[in-house]
PDB file of N, CA, C and O in Angstrom:
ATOM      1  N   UNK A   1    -103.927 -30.128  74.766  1.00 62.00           N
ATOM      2  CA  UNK A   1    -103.003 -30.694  75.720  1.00 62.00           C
ATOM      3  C   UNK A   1    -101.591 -30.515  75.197  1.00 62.00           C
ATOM      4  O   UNK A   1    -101.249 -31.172  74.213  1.00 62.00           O
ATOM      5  N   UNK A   2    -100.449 -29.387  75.980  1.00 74.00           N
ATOM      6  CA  UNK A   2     -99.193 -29.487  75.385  1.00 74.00           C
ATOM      7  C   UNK A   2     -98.646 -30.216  76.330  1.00 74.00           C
ATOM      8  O   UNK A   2     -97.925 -29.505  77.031  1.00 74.00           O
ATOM      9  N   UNK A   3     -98.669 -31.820  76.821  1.00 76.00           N
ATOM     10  CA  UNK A   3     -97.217 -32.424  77.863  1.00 76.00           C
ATOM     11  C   UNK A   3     -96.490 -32.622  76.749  1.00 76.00           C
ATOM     12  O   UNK A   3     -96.685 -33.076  75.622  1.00 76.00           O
ATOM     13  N   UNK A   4     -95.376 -32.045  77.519  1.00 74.00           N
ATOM     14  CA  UNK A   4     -94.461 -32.692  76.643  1.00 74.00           C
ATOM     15  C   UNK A   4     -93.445 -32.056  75.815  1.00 74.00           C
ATOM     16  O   UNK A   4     -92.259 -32.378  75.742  1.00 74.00           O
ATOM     17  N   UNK A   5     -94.405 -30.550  74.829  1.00 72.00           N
ATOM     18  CA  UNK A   5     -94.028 -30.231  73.989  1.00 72.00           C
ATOM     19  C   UNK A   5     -92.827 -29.271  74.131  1.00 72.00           C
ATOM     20  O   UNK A   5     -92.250 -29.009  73.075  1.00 72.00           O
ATOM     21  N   UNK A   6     -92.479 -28.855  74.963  1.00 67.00           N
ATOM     22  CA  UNK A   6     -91.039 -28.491  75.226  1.00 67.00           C
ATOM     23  C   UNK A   6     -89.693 -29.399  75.528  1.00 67.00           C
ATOM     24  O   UNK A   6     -88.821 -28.873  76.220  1.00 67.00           O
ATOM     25  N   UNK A   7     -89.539 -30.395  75.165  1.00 70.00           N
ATOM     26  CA  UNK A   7     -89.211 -31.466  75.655  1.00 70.00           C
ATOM     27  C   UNK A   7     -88.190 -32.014  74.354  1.00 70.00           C
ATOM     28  O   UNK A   7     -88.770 -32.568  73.420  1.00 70.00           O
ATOM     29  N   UNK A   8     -86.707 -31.871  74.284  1.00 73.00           N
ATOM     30  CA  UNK A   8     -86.495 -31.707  72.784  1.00 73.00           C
ATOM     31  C   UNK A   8     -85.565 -33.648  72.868  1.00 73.00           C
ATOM     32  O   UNK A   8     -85.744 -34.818  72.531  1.00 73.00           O
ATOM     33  N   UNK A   9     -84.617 -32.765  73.547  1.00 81.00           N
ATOM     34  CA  UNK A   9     -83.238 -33.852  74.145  1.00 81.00           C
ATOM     35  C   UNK A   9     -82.751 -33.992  75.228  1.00 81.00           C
ATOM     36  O   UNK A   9     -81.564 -34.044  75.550  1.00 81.00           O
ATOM     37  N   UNK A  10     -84.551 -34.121  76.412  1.00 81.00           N
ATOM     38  CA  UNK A  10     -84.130 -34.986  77.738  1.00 81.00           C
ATOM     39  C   UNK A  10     -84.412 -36.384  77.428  1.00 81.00           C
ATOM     40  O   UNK A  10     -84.431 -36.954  76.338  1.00 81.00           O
ATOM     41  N   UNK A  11     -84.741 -37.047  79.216  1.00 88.00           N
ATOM     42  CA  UNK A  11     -84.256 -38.409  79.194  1.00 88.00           C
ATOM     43  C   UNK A  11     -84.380 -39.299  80.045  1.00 88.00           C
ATOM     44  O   UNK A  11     -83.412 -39.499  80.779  1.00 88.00           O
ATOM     45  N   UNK A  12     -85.488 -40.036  80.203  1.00 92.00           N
ATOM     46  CA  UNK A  12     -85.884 -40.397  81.534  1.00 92.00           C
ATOM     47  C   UNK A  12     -86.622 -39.240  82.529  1.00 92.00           C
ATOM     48  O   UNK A  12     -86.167 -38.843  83.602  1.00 92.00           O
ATOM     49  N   UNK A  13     -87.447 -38.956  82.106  1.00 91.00           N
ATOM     50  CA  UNK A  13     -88.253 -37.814  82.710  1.00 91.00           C
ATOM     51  C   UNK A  13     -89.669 -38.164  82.584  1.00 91.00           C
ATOM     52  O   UNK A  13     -90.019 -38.609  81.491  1.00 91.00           O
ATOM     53  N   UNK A  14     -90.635 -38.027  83.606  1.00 93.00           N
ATOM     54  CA  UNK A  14     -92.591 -38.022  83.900  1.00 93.00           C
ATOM     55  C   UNK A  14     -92.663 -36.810  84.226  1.00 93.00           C
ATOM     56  O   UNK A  14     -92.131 -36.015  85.001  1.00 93.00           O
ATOM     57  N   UNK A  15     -93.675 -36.867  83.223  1.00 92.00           N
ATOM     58  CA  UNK A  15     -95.037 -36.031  82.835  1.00 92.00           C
ATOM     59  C   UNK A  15     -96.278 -36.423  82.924  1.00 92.00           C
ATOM     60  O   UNK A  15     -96.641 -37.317  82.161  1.00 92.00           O
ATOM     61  N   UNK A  16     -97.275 -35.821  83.923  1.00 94.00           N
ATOM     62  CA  UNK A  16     -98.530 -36.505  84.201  1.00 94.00           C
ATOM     63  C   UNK A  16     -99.530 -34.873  84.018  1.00 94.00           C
ATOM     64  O   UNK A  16     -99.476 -33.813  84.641  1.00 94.00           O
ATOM     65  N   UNK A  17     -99.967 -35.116  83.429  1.00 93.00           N
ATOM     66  CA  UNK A  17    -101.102 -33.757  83.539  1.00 93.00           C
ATOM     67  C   UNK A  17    -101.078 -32.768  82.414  1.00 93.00           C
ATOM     68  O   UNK A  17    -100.060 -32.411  81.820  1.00 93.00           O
ATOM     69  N   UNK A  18    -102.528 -32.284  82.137  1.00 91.00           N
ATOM     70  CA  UNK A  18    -102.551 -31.385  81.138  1.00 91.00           C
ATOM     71  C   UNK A  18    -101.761 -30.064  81.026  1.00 91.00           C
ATOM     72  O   UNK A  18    -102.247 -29.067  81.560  1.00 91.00           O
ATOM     73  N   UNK A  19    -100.350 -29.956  80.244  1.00 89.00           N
ATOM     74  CA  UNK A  19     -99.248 -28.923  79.838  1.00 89.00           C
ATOM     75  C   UNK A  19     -98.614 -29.068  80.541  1.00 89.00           C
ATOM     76  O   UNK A  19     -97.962 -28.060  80.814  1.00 89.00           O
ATOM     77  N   UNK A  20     -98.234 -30.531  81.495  1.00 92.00           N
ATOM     78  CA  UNK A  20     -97.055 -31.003  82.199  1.00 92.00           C
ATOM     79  C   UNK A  20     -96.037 -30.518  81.547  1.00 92.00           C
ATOM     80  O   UNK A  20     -96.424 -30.284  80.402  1.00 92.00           O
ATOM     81  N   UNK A  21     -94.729 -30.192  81.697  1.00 91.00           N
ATOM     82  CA  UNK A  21     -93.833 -29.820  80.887  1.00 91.00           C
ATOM     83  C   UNK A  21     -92.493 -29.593  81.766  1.00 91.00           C
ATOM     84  O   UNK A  21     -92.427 -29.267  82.952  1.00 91.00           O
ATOM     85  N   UNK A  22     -91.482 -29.845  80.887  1.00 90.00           N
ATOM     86  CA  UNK A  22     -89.935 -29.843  81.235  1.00 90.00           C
ATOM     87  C   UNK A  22     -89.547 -28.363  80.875  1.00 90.00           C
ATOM     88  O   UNK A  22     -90.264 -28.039  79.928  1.00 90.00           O
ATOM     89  N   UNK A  23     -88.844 -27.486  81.174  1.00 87.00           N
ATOM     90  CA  UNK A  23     -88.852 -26.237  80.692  1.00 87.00           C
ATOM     91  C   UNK A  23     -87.186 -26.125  80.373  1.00 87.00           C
ATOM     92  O   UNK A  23     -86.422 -25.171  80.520  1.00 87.00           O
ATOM     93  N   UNK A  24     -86.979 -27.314  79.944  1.00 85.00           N
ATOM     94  CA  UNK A  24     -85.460 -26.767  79.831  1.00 85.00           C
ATOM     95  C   UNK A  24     -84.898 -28.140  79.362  1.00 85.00           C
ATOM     96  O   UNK A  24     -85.003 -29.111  80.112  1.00 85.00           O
ATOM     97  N   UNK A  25     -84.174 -28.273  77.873  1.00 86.00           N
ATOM     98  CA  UNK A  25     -83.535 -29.123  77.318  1.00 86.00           C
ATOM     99  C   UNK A  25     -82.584 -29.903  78.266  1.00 86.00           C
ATOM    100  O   UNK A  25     -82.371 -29.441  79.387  1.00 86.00           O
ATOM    101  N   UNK A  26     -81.922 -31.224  77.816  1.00 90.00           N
ATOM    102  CA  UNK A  26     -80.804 -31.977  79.042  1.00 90.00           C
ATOM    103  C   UNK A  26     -81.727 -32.163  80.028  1.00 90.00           C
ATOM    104  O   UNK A  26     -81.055 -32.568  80.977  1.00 90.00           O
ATOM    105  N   UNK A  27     -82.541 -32.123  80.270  1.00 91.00           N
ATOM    106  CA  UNK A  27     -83.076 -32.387  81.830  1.00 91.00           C
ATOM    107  C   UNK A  27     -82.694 -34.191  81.853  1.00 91.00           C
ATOM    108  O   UNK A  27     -82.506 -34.846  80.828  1.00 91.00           O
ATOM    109  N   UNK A  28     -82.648 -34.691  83.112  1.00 93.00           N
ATOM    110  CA  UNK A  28     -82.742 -35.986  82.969  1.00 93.00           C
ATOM    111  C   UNK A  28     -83.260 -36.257  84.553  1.00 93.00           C
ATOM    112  O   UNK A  28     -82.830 -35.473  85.398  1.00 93.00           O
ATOM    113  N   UNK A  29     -84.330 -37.531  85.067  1.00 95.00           N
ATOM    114  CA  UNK A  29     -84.838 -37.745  85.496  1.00 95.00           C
ATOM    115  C   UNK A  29     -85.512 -36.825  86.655  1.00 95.00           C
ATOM    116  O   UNK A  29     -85.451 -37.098  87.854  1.00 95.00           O
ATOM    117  N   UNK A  30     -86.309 -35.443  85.981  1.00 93.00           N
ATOM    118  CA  UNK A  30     -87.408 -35.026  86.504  1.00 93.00           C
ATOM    119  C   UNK A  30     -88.303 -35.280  86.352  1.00 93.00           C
ATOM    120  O   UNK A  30     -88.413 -35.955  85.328  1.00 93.00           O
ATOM    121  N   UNK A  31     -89.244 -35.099  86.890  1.00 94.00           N
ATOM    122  CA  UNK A  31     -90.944 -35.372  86.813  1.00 94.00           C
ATOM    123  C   UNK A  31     -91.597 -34.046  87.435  1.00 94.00           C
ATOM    124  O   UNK A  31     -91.379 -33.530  88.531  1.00 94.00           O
ATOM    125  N   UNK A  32     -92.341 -33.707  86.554  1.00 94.00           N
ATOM    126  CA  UNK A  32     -93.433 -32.692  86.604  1.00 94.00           C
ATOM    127  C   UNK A  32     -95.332 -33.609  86.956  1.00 94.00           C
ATOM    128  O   UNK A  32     -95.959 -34.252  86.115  1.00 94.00           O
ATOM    129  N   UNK A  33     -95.766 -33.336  88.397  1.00 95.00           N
ATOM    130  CA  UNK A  33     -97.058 -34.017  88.483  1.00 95.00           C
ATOM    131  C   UNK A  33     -98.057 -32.793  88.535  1.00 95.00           C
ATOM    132  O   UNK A  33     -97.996 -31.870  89.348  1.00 95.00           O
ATOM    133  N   UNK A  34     -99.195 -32.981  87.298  1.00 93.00           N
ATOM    134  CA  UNK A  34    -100.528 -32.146  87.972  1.00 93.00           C
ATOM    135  C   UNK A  34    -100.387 -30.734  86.820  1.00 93.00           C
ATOM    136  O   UNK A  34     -99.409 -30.053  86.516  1.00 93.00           O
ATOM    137  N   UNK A  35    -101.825 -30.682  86.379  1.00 92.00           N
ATOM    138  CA  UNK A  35    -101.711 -29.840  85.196  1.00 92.00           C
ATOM    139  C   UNK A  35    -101.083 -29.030  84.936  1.00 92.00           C
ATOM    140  O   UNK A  35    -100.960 -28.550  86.063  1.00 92.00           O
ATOM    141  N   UNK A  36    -100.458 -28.340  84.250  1.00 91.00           N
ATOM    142  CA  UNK A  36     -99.754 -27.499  84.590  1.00 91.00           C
ATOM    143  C   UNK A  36     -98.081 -27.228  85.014  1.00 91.00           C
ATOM    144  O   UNK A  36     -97.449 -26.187  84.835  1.00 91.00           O
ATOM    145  N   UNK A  37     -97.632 -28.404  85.580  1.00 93.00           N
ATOM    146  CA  UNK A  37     -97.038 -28.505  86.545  1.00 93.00           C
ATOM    147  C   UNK A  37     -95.467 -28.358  85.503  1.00 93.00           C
ATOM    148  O   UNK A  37     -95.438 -28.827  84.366  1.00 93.00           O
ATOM    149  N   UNK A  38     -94.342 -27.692  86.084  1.00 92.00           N
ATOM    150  CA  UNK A  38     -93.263 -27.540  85.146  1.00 92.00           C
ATOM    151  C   UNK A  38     -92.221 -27.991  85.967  1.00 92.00           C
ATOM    152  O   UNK A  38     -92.192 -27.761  87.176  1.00 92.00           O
ATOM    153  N   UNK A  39     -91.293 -28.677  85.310  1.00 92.00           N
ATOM    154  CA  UNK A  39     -89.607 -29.322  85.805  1.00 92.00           C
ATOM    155  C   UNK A  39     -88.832 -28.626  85.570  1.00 92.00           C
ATOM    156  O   UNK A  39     -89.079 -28.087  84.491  1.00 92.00           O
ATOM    157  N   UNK A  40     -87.552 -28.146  86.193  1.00 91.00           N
ATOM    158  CA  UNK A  40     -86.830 -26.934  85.829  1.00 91.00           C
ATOM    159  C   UNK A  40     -85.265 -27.878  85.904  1.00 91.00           C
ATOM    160  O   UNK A  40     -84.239 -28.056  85.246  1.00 91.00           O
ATOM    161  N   UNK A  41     -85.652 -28.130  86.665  1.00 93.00           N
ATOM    162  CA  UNK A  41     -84.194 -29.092  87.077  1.00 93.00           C
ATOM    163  C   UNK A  41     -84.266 -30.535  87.385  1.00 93.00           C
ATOM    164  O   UNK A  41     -85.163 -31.149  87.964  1.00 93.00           O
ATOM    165  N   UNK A  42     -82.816 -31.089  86.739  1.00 95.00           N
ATOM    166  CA  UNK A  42     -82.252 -32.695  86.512  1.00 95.00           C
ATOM    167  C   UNK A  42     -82.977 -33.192  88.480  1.00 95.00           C
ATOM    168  O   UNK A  42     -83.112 -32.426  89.434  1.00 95.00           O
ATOM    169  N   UNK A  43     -83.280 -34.720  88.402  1.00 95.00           N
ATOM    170  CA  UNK A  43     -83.340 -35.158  89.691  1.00 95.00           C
ATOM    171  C   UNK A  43     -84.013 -34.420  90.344  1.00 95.00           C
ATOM    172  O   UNK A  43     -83.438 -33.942  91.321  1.00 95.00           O
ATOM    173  N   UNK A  44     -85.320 -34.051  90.137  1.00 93.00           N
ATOM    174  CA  UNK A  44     -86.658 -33.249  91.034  1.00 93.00           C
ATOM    175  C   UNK A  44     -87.864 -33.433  90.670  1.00 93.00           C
ATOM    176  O   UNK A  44     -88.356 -33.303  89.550  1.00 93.00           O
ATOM    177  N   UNK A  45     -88.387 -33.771  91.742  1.00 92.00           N
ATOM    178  CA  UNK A  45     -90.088 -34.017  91.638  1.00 92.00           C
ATOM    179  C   UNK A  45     -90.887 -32.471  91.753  1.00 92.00           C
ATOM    180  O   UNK A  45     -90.499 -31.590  92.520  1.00 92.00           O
ATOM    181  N   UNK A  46     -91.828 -32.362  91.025  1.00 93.00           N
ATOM    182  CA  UNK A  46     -92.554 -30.525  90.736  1.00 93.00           C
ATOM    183  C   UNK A  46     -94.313 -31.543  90.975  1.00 93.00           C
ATOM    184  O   UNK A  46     -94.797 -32.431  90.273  1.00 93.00           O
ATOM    185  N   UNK A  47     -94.869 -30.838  92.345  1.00 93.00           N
ATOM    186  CA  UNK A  47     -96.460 -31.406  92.253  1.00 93.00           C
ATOM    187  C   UNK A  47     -97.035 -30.324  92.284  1.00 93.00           C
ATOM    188  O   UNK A  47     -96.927 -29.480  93.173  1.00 93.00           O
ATOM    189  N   UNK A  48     -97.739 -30.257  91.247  1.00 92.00           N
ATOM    190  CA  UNK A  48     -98.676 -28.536  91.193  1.00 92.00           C
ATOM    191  C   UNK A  48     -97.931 -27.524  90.095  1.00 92.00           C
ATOM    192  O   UNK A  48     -96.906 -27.736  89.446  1.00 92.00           O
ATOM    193  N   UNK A  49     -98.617 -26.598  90.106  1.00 91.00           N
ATOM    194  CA  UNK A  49     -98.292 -25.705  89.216  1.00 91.00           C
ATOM    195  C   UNK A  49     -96.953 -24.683  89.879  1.00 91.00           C
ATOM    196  O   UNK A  49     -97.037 -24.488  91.091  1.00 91.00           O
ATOM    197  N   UNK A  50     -95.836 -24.083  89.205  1.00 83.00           N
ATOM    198  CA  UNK A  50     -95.186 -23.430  89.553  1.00 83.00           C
ATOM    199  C   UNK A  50     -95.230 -22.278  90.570  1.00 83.00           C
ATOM    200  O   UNK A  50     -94.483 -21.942  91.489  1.00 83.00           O
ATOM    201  N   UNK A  51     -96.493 -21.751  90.021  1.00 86.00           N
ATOM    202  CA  UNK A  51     -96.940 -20.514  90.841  1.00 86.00           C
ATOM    203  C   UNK A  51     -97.273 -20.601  92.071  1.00 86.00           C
ATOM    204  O   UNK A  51     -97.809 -19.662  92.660  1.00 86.00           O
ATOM    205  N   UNK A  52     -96.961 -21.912  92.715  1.00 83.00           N
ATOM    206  CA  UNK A  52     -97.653 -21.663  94.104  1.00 83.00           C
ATOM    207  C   UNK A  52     -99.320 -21.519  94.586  1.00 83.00           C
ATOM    208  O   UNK A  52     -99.758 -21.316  95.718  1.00 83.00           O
ATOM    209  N   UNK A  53    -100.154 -21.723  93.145  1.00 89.00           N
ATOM    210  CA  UNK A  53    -101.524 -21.803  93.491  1.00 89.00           C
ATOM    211  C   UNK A  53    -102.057 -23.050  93.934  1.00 89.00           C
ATOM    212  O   UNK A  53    -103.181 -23.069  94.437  1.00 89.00           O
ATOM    213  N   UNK A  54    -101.326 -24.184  93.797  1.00 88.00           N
ATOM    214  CA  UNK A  54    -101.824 -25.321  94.625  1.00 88.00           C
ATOM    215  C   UNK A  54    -101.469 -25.869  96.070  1.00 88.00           C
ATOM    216  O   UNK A  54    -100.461 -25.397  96.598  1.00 88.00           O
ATOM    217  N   UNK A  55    -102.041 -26.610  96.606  1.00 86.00           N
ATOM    218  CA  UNK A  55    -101.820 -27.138  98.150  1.00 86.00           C
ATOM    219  C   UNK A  55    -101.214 -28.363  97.807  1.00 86.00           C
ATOM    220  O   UNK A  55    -101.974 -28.767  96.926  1.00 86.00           O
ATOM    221  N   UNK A  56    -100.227 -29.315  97.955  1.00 83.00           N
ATOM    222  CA  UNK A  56    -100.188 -30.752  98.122  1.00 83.00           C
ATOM    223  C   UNK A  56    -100.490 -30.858 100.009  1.00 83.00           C
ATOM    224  O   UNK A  56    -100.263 -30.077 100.933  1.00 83.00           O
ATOM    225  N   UNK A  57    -101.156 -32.364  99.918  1.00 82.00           N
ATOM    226  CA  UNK A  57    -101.753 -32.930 100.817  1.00 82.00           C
ATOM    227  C   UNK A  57    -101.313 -34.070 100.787  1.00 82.00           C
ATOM    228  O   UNK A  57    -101.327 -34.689  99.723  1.00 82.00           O
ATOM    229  N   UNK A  58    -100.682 -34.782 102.245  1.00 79.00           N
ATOM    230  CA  UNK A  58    -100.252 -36.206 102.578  1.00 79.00           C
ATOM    231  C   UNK A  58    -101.291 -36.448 103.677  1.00 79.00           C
ATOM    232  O   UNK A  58    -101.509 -35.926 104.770  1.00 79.00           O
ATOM    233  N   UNK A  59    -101.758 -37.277 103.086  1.00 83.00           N
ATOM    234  CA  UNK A  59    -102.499 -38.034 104.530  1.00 83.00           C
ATOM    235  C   UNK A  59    -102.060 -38.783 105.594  1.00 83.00           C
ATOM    236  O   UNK A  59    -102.677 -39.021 106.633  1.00 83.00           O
ATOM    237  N   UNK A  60    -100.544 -39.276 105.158  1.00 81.00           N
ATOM    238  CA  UNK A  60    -100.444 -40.114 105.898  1.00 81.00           C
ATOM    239  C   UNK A  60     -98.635 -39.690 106.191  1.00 81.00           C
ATOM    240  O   UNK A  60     -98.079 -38.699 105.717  1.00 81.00           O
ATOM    241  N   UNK A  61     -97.972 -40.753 107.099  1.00 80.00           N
ATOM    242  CA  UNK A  61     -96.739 -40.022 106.679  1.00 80.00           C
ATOM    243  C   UNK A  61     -95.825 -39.430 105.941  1.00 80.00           C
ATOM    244  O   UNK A  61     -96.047 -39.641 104.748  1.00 80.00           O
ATOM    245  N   UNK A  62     -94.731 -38.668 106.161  1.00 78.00           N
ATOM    246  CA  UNK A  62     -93.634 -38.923 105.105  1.00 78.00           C
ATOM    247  C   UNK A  62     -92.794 -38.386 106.160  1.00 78.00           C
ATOM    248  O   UNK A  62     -92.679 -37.609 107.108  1.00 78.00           O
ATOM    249  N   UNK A  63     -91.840 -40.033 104.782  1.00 79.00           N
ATOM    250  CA  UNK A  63     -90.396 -40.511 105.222  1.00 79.00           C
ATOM    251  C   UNK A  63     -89.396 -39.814 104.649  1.00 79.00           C
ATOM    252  O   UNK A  63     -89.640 -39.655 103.453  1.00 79.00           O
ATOM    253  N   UNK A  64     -88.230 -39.260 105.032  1.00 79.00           N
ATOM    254  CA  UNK A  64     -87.559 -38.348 104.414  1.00 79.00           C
ATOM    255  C   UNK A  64     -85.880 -38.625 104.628  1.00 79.00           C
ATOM    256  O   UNK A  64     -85.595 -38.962 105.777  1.00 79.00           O
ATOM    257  N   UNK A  65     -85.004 -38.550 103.897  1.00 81.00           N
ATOM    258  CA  UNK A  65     -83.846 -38.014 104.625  1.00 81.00           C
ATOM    259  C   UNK A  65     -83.368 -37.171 104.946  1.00 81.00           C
ATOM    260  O   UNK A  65     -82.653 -37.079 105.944  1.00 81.00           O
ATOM    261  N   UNK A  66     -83.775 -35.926 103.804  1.00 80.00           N
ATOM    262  CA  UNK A  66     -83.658 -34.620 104.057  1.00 80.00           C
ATOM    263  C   UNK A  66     -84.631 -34.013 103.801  1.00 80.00           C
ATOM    264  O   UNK A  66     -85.307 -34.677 103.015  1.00 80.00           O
ATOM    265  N   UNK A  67     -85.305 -32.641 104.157  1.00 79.00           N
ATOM    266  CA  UNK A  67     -86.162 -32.221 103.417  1.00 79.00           C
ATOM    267  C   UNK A  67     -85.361 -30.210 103.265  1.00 79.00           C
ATOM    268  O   UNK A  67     -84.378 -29.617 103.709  1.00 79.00           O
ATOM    269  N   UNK A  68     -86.311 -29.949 102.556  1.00 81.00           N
ATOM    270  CA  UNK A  68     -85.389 -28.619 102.497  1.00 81.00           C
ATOM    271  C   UNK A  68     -86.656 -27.559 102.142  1.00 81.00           C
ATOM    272  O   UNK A  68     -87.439 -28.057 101.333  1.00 81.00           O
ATOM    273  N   UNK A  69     -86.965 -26.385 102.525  1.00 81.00           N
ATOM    274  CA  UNK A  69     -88.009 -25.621 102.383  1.00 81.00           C
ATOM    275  C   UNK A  69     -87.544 -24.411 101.495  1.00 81.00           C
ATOM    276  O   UNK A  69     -86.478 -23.922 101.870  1.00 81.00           O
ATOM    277  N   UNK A  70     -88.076 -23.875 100.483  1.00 80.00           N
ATOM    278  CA  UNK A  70     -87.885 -22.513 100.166  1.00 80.00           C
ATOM    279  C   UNK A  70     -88.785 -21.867 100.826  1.00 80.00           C
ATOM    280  O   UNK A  70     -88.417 -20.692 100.827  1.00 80.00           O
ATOM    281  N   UNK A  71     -89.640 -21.956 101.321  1.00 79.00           N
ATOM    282  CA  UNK A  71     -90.926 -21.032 101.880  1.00 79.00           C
ATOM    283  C   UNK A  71     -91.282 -21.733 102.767  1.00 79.00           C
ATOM    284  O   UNK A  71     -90.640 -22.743 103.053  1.00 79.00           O
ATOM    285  N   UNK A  72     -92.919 -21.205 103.735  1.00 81.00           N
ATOM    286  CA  UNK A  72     -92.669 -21.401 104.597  1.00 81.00           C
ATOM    287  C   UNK A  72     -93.718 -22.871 104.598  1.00 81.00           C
ATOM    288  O   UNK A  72     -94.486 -23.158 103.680  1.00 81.00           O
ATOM    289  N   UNK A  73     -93.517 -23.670 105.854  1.00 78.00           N
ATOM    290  CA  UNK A  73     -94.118 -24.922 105.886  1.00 78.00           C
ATOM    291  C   UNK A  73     -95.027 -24.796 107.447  1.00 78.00           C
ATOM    292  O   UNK A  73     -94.606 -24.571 108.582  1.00 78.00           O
ATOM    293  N   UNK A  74     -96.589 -25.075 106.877  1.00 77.00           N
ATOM    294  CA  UNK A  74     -97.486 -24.680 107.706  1.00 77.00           C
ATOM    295  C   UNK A  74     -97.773 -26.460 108.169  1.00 77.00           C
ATOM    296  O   UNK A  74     -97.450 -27.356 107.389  1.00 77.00           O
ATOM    297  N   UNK A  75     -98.487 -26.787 109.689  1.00 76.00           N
ATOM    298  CA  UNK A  75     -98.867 -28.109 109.960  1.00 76.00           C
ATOM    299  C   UNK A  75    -100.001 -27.715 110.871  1.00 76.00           C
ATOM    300  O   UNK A  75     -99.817 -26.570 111.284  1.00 76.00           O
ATOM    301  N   UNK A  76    -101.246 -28.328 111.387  1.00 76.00           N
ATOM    302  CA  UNK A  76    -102.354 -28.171 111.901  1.00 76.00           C
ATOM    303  C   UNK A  76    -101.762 -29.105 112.995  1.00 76.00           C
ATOM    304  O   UNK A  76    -102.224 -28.975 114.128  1.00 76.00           O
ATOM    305  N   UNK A  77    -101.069 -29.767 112.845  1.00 74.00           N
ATOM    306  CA  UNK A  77    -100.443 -30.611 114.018  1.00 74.00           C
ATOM    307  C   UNK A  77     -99.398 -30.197 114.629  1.00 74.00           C
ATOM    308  O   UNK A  77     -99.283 -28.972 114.611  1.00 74.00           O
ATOM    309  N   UNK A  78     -98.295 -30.969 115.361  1.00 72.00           N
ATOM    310  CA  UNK A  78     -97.101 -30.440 115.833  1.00 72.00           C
ATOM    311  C   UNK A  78     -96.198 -31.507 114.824  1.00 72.00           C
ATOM    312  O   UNK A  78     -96.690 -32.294 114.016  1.00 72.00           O
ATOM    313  N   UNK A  79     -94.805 -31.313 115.094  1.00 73.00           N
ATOM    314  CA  UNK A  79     -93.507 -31.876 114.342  1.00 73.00           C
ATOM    315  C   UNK A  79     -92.985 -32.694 115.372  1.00 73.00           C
ATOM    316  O   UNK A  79     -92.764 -32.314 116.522  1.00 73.00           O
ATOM    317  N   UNK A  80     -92.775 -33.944 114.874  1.00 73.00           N
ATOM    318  CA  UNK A  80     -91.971 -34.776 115.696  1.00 73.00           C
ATOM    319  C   UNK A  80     -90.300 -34.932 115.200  1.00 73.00           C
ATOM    320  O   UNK A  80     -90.043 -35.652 114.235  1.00 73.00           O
ATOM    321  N   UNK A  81     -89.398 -34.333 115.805  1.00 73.00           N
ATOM    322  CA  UNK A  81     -87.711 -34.730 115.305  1.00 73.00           C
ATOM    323  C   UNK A  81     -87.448 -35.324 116.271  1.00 73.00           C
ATOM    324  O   UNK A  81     -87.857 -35.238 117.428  1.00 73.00           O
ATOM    325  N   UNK A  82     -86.471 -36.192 115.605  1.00 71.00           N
ATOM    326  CA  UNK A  82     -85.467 -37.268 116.165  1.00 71.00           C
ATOM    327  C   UNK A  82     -84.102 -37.157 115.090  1.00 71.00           C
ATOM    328  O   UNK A  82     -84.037 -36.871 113.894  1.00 71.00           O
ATOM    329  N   UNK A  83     -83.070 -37.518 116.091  1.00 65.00           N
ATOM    330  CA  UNK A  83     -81.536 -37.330 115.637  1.00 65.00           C
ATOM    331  C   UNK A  83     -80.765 -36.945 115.753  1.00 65.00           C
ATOM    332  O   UNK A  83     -79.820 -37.220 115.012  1.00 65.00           O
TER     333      UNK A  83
END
């Protein structure tokens, strides 16, 4: 298990999962969730592995203020906006 071990002089940062990891010194309050899973940047949540081989799944809503996509965002349902 390496969480962690890149991790020299951040600061307020979670790590959950086997070789969770921060990939970059100074970071301060990222979190990396789910084996594998790497933080690149200050103030960001990372669920899954970098590569894009995992799915995250919400069952239920989500509340947002903004959301922002690099790629593309698939739904089995339709999208409700308001605003």
């Amino acid at each position: 298990n390496d969480t962690g071990l890149a991790v020299r002089t951040s600061n307020n940062n979670t790590l959950i999962g086997s070789g969770a990891n921060i990939v970059a010194d100074g970071l301060s309050f990222a979190t990396a969730i789910g084996a594998g899973a790497t933080a690149a940047n200050s103030n960001s949540i990372v669920l899954g592995r970098s590569n894009g081989s995992d799915t995250v799944r919400f069952p239920g809503p989500i509340l947002a203020n903004a959301i922002t996509a690099t790629g593309p965002i698939n739904a089995n349902g339709g999208f409700n906006v308001s605003g």
